[in-house]
XYZ file of C-alpha atoms in Angstrom:
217
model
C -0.837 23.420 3.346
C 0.544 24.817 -0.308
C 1.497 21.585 -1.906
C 5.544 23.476 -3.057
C 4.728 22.084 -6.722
C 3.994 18.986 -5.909
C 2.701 16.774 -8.196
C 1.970 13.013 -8.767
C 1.644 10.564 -11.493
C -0.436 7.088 -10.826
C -3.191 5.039 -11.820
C -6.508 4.756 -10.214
C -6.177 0.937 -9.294
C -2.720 0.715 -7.799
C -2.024 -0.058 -4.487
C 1.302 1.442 -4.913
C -0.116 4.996 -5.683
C -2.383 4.710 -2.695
C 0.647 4.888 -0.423
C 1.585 7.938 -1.613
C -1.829 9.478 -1.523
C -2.487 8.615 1.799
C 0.638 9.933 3.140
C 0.154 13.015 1.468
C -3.261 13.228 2.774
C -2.038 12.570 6.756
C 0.728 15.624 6.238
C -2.420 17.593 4.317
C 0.026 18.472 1.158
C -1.780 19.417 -1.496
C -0.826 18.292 -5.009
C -1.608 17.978 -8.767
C -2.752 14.630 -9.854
C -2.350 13.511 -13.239
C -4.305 9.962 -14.344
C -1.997 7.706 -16.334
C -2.932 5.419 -19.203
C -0.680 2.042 -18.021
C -1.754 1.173 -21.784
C -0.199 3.879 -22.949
C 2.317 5.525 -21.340
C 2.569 9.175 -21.718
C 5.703 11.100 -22.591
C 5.747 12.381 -18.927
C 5.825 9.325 -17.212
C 8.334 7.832 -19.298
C 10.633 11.094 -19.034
C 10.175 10.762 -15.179
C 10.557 7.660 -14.732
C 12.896 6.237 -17.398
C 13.975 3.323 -15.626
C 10.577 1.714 -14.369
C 8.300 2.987 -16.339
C 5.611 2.881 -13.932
C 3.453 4.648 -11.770
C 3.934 6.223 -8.571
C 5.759 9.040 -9.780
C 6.260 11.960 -7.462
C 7.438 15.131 -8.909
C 8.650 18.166 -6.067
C 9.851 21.182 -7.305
C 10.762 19.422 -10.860
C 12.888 16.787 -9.826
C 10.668 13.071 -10.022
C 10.848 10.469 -7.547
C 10.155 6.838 -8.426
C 9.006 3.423 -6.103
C 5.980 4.193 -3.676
C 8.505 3.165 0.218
C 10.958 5.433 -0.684
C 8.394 8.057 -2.202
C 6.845 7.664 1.557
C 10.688 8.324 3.238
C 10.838 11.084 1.083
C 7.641 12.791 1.930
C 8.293 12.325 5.733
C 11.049 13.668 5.242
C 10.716 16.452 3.728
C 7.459 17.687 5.698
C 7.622 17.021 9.078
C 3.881 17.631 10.330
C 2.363 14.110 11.364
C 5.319 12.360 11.304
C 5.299 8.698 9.808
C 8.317 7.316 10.830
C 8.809 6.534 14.599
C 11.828 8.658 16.265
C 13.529 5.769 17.491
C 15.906 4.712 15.118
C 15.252 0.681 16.046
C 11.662 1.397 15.776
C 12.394 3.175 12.583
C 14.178 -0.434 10.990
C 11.185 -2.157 11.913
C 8.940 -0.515 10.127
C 11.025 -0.477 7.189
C 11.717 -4.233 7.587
C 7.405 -5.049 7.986
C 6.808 -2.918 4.666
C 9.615 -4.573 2.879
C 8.241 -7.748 4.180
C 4.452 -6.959 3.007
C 6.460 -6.314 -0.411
C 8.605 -9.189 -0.729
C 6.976 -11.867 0.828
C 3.354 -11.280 1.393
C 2.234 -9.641 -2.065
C 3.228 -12.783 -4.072
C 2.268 -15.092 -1.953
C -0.941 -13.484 -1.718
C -1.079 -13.167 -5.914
C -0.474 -16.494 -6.678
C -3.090 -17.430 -3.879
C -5.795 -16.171 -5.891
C -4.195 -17.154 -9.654
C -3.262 -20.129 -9.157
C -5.143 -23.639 -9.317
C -5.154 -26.945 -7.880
C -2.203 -27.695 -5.753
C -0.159 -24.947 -6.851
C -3.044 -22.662 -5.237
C -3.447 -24.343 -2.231
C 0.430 -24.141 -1.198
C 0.206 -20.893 -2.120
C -3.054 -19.620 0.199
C -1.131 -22.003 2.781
C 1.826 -19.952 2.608
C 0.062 -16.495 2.556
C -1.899 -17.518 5.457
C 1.512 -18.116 7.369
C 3.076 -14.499 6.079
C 0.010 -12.350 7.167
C -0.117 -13.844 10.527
C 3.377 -13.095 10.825
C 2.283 -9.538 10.511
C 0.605 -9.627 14.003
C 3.642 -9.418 15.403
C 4.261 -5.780 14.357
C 1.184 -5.304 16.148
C 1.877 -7.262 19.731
C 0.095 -4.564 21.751
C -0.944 -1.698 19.480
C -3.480 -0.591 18.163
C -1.803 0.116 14.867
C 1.715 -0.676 13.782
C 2.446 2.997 14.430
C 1.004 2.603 17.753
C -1.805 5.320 18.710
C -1.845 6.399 15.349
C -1.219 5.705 11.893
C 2.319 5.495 10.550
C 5.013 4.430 7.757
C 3.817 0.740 7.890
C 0.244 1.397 8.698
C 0.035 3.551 5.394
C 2.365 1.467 3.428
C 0.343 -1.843 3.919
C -3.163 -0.777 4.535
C -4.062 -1.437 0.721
C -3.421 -5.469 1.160
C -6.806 -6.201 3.673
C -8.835 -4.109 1.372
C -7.646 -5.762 -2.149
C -7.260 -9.513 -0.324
C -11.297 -9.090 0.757
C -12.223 -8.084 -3.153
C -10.048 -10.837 -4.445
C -11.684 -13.725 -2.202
C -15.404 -12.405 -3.955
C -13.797 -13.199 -7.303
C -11.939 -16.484 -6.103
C -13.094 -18.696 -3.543
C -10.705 -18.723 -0.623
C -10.504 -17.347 2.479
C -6.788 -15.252 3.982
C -7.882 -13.604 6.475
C -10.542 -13.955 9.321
C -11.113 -12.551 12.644
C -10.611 -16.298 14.040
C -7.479 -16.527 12.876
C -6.045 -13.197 12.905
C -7.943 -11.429 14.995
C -5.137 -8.788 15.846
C -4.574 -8.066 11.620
C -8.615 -8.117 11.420
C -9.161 -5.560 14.117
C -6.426 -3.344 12.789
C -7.496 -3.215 9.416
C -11.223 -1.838 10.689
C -9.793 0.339 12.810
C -7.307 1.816 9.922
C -9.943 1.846 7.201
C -12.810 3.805 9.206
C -10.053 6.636 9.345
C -11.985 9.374 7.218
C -8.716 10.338 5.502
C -8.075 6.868 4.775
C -11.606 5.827 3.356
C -12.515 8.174 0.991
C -8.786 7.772 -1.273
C -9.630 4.104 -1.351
C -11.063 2.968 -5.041
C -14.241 2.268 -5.445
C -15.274 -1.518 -4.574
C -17.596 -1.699 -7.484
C -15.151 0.015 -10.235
C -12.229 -2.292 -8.290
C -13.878 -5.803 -8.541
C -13.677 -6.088 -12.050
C -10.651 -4.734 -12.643
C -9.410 -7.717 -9.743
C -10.457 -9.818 -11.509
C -8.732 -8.910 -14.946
C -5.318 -8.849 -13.468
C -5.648 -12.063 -11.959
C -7.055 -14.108 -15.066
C -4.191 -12.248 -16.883
């Protein structure tokens, strides 16, 4: 499908930008991709996105959208092929609430799991352990959290399985297992053999090192 002058600013390595290119893959919009420097900033991102500064950017028909959820509203929105969001508008707050959840409780958790030390780690790999099984729940009887298919929350927290496995090779603990979560571990196999879905994610090889930068940082 013609992409409308669509295009999108982001950076290889964030999880953020992966959203928004897998949603745009599922609706098959086509788009212009422009590579940012996070080092230094060009004069487009910053006009763009003024406030942030940061990457995702989406840009449709010359007017910029910033932060990667609402991005992903946005796009579901605006084409309605493959919807992401469910029709229901209860089932429509949950998956808003489980990707705000990912966002605000599991991502730091998860961070300070792997940067931590000592104690400080422990509590912390304790605590993520306790937030990601909580995700199960989003998937009591489903396949995925969108059900028979891949949806908002599916696409908006796919990312965290895939970065948590290359974090625990450069740090030596363990979040998730099929023993533990076996519900979050069979979802995430069955989301990331998607075709669409595998070949946007980052390479492992060109990913691992760059892991492990941001969390000695």
């Amino acid at each position: 499908m013609e992409g409308d002058s669509v295009k999108l600013l982001g950076f290889w390595g964030s999880p953020a930008v992966l959203r928004v290119k897998w949603a745009l893959a599922v609706k098959g919009i086509e788009y212009q991709y422009v590579e940012e420097d996070l080092s230094n900033k060009s004069d487009m991102l910053l006009k763009y996105n003024p406030v942030y500064k940061k990457v995702p950017v989406l840009v449709h028909q010359g007017k910029p959208l910033a932060e990667s959820l609402l991005i992903l509203e946005y796009i579901d929105e605006t084409w309605k092929q493959n919807p992401l969001l469910p029709h229901s508008p209860y089932e429509r707050a949950q998956a808003r609430f489980w990707s705000k959840f990912v966002d605000d409780k599991c991502m730091p958790t998860v961070v300070a799991a792997f940067s931590k030390v000592g104690e400080e780690q422990q509590k912390a790999a304790e605590e993520a352990r306790e937030n990601l099984k909580r995700l199960e729940v989003g998937l009591e009887g489903k396949r995925f959290f969108g059900g028979d298919n891949i949806g908002f929350v599916d696409i908006a927290i796919g990312w965290l399985p895939y970065w948590i496995g290359i974090a625990e090779e450069v740090v030596a603990i363990n979040l998730i297992d099929a023993e533990s979560m076996p519900k979050l571990n069979s979802w995430f196999h069955a989301f990331i053999d998607i075709p669409i879905i595998k070949e946007l994610l980052p390479p492992r090889h060109k990913l691992l090192p760059h892991t492990k930068a941001f969390l000695q940082a």
